Amino acid sequence: MKNLILIVSLFASTALAGNGVERYSVDFSKAGDMHYDVRERIEKILNERCRPAIASAANVFVKNVEIETDRIDQGVIDYTYKAHVLFAGWDQYENFGTAKIEIKRYDISNPSVDNIDLIKLESDGACH
């Protein structure tokens, strides 16, 4: 009986253990109209380059996104996104740092080519 209880408790503790889900969430609600792959790239950049700020923050707010268009030729349009990021506590007023991310999304029809480039990442120590 003791072995059964031990096995059940070990199974329950491993089943309920953390599975890699981060404690913060990236909030794009005030970001405006952004292409889904640009949102994914911003999240990836934040995960790779802003770990210290993310470790302290409960929420990451992406807001005040400026979108510039560059009309190339015959309907080909490249987009530049300038996003302001706030690393915050449980509300927006507890500030753990800020960052500005500039990303360019090229209008390329070949799906095997990466069409998004990080142009600039500036922060107040929140990112490297």
mmCIF file of C-alpha atoms in Angstrom:
data_model
loop_
_atom_site.group_PDB
_atom_site.id
_atom_site.type_symbol
_atom_site.label_atom_id
_atom_site.label_comp_id
_atom_site.label_asym_id
_atom_site.label_seq_id
_atom_site.Cartn_x
_atom_site.Cartn_y
_atom_site.Cartn_z
ATOM 1 C CA MET A 1 0.000 0.000 0.000
ATOM 2 C CA LYS A 2 2.841 2.381 0.846
ATOM 3 C CA ASN A 3 4.436 1.701 -2.528
ATOM 4 C CA LEU A 4 1.186 2.465 -4.297
ATOM 5 C CA ILE A 5 0.836 5.780 -2.457
ATOM 6 C CA LEU A 6 4.461 6.610 -3.231
ATOM 7 C CA ILE A 7 4.029 5.835 -6.921
ATOM 8 C CA VAL A 8 0.806 7.854 -7.159
ATOM 9 C CA SER A 9 2.369 10.831 -5.375
ATOM 10 C CA LEU A 10 5.455 10.735 -7.619
ATOM 11 C CA PHE A 11 3.279 10.550 -10.709
ATOM 12 C CA ALA A 12 1.111 13.437 -9.515
ATOM 13 C CA SER A 13 4.129 15.614 -8.711
ATOM 14 C CA THR A 14 5.668 15.065 -12.159
ATOM 15 C CA ALA A 15 2.353 15.537 -13.929
ATOM 16 C CA LEU A 16 1.753 18.871 -12.228
ATOM 17 C CA ALA A 17 5.322 20.132 -12.573
ATOM 18 C CA GLY A 18 6.090 23.057 -14.872
ATOM 19 C CA ASN A 19 6.042 22.163 -18.525
ATOM 20 C CA GLY A 20 7.972 25.115 -19.912
ATOM 21 C CA VAL A 21 5.098 27.575 -19.897
ATOM 22 C CA GLU A 22 6.417 31.044 -19.119
ATOM 23 C CA ARG A 23 4.812 33.104 -16.380
ATOM 24 C CA TYR A 24 4.581 36.253 -18.469
ATOM 25 C CA SER A 25 2.284 36.969 -21.369
ATOM 26 C CA VAL A 26 2.876 39.163 -24.400
ATOM 27 C CA ASP A 27 -0.051 41.535 -24.853
ATOM 28 C CA PHE A 28 -0.513 42.768 -28.434
ATOM 29 C CA SER A 29 -3.960 44.300 -27.805
ATOM 30 C CA LYS A 30 -2.641 47.877 -28.158
ATOM 31 C CA ALA A 31 -0.176 47.061 -30.930
ATOM 32 C CA GLY A 32 -2.510 47.785 -33.804
ATOM 33 C CA ASP A 33 -2.702 45.934 -37.094
ATOM 34 C CA MET A 34 0.322 43.667 -37.392
ATOM 35 C CA HIS A 35 0.932 40.634 -39.559
ATOM 36 C CA TYR A 36 0.866 37.391 -37.524
ATOM 37 C CA ASP A 37 4.436 36.426 -38.456
ATOM 38 C CA VAL A 38 5.711 39.820 -37.260
ATOM 39 C CA ARG A 39 4.052 39.174 -33.888
ATOM 40 C CA GLU A 40 5.693 35.757 -33.725
ATOM 41 C CA ARG A 41 9.097 37.257 -34.566
ATOM 42 C CA ILE A 42 8.735 39.955 -31.897
ATOM 43 C CA GLU A 43 7.942 37.265 -29.315
ATOM 44 C CA LYS A 44 10.962 35.250 -30.449
ATOM 45 C CA ILE A 45 13.261 38.290 -30.199
ATOM 46 C CA LEU A 46 11.947 39.087 -26.724
ATOM 47 C CA ASN A 47 12.522 35.489 -25.591
ATOM 48 C CA GLU A 48 16.060 35.417 -26.977
ATOM 49 C CA ARG A 49 17.337 38.895 -26.139
ATOM 50 C CA CYS A 50 15.322 40.162 -23.144
ATOM 51 C CA ARG A 51 15.499 37.305 -20.633
ATOM 52 C CA PRO A 52 16.444 39.454 -17.575
ATOM 53 C CA ALA A 53 13.463 41.770 -18.028
ATOM 54 C CA ILE A 54 11.131 38.865 -18.788
ATOM 55 C CA ALA A 55 12.265 37.064 -15.631
ATOM 56 C CA SER A 56 11.165 40.076 -13.557
ATOM 57 C CA ALA A 57 8.027 40.980 -15.484
ATOM 58 C CA ALA A 58 4.620 39.386 -15.256
ATOM 59 C CA ASN A 59 3.409 40.994 -18.485
ATOM 60 C CA VAL A 60 4.985 42.289 -21.643
ATOM 61 C CA PHE A 61 3.010 45.001 -23.432
ATOM 62 C CA VAL A 62 3.672 45.735 -27.106
ATOM 63 C CA LYS A 63 2.116 49.062 -27.980
ATOM 64 C CA ASN A 64 2.415 52.221 -30.031
ATOM 65 C CA VAL A 65 3.473 50.348 -33.151
ATOM 66 C CA GLU A 66 4.351 52.610 -36.062
ATOM 67 C CA ILE A 67 4.034 51.043 -39.502
ATOM 68 C CA GLU A 68 5.855 52.472 -42.506
ATOM 69 C CA THR A 69 5.279 51.225 -46.032
ATOM 70 C CA ASP A 70 7.793 51.162 -48.847
ATOM 71 C CA ARG A 71 6.181 50.637 -52.246
ATOM 72 C CA ILE A 72 8.762 48.869 -54.377
ATOM 73 C CA ASP A 73 7.168 48.052 -57.727
ATOM 74 C CA GLN A 74 4.022 46.494 -59.202
ATOM 75 C CA GLY A 75 2.205 46.016 -55.909
ATOM 76 C CA VAL A 76 5.232 44.863 -53.920
ATOM 77 C CA ILE A 77 5.152 46.571 -50.519
ATOM 78 C CA ASP A 78 7.710 46.194 -47.739
ATOM 79 C CA TYR A 79 6.639 47.086 -44.198
ATOM 80 C CA THR A 80 8.720 48.473 -41.342
ATOM 81 C CA TYR A 81 7.306 48.021 -37.833
ATOM 82 C CA LYS A 82 8.567 50.110 -34.911
ATOM 83 C CA ALA A 83 7.207 48.643 -31.682
ATOM 84 C CA HIS A 84 7.517 49.988 -28.157
ATOM 85 C CA VAL A 85 7.675 47.252 -25.520
ATOM 86 C CA LEU A 86 7.032 47.646 -21.795
ATOM 87 C CA PHE A 87 8.083 44.958 -19.320
ATOM 88 C CA ALA A 88 5.620 45.367 -16.450
ATOM 89 C CA GLY A 89 4.443 43.722 -13.259
ATOM 90 C CA TRP A 90 0.847 42.648 -12.809
ATOM 91 C CA ASP A 91 -0.260 46.097 -13.981
ATOM 92 C CA GLN A 92 1.179 48.523 -16.530
ATOM 93 C CA TYR A 93 2.450 50.908 -13.856
ATOM 94 C CA GLU A 94 5.092 48.600 -12.376
ATOM 95 C CA ASN A 95 7.942 49.098 -14.865
ATOM 96 C CA PHE A 96 10.799 46.590 -15.257
ATOM 97 C CA GLY A 97 12.201 48.173 -18.428
ATOM 98 C CA THR A 98 11.361 49.204 -21.948
ATOM 99 C CA ALA A 99 12.582 48.384 -25.428
ATOM 100 C CA LYS A 100 12.115 49.610 -28.977
ATOM 101 C CA ILE A 101 12.140 47.018 -31.723
ATOM 102 C CA GLU A 102 12.352 47.866 -35.412
ATOM 103 C CA ILE A 103 11.539 45.039 -37.818
ATOM 104 C CA LYS A 104 11.324 45.021 -41.609
ATOM 105 C CA ARG A 105 9.001 42.558 -43.360
ATOM 106 C CA TYR A 106 9.873 42.141 -47.022
ATOM 107 C CA ASP A 107 7.182 41.220 -49.534
ATOM 108 C CA ILE A 108 8.704 37.998 -50.867
ATOM 109 C CA SER A 109 6.642 35.262 -52.463
ATOM 110 C CA ASN A 110 9.180 32.484 -51.825
ATOM 111 C CA PRO A 111 8.158 30.758 -48.551
ATOM 112 C CA SER A 112 11.630 29.232 -48.051
ATOM 113 C CA VAL A 113 13.222 32.671 -47.650
ATOM 114 C CA ASP A 114 13.101 34.425 -44.276
ATOM 115 C CA ASN A 115 11.377 37.701 -45.088
ATOM 116 C CA ILE A 116 11.676 39.371 -41.670
ATOM 117 C CA ASP A 117 14.796 41.182 -40.442
ATOM 118 C CA LEU A 118 15.548 42.750 -37.100
ATOM 119 C CA ILE A 119 16.762 46.239 -37.956
ATOM 120 C CA LYS A 120 17.249 47.686 -34.480
ATOM 121 C CA LEU A 121 16.747 46.785 -30.834
ATOM 122 C CA GLU A 122 17.198 49.530 -28.257
ATOM 123 C CA SER A 123 16.506 49.183 -24.560
ATOM 124 C CA ASP A 124 17.232 50.719 -21.201
ATOM 125 C CA GLY A 125 19.134 47.647 -20.059
ATOM 126 C CA ALA A 126 16.203 45.270 -20.397
ATOM 127 C CA CYS A 127 17.598 43.578 -23.534
ATOM 128 C CA HIS A 128 21.034 42.845 -24.971
#
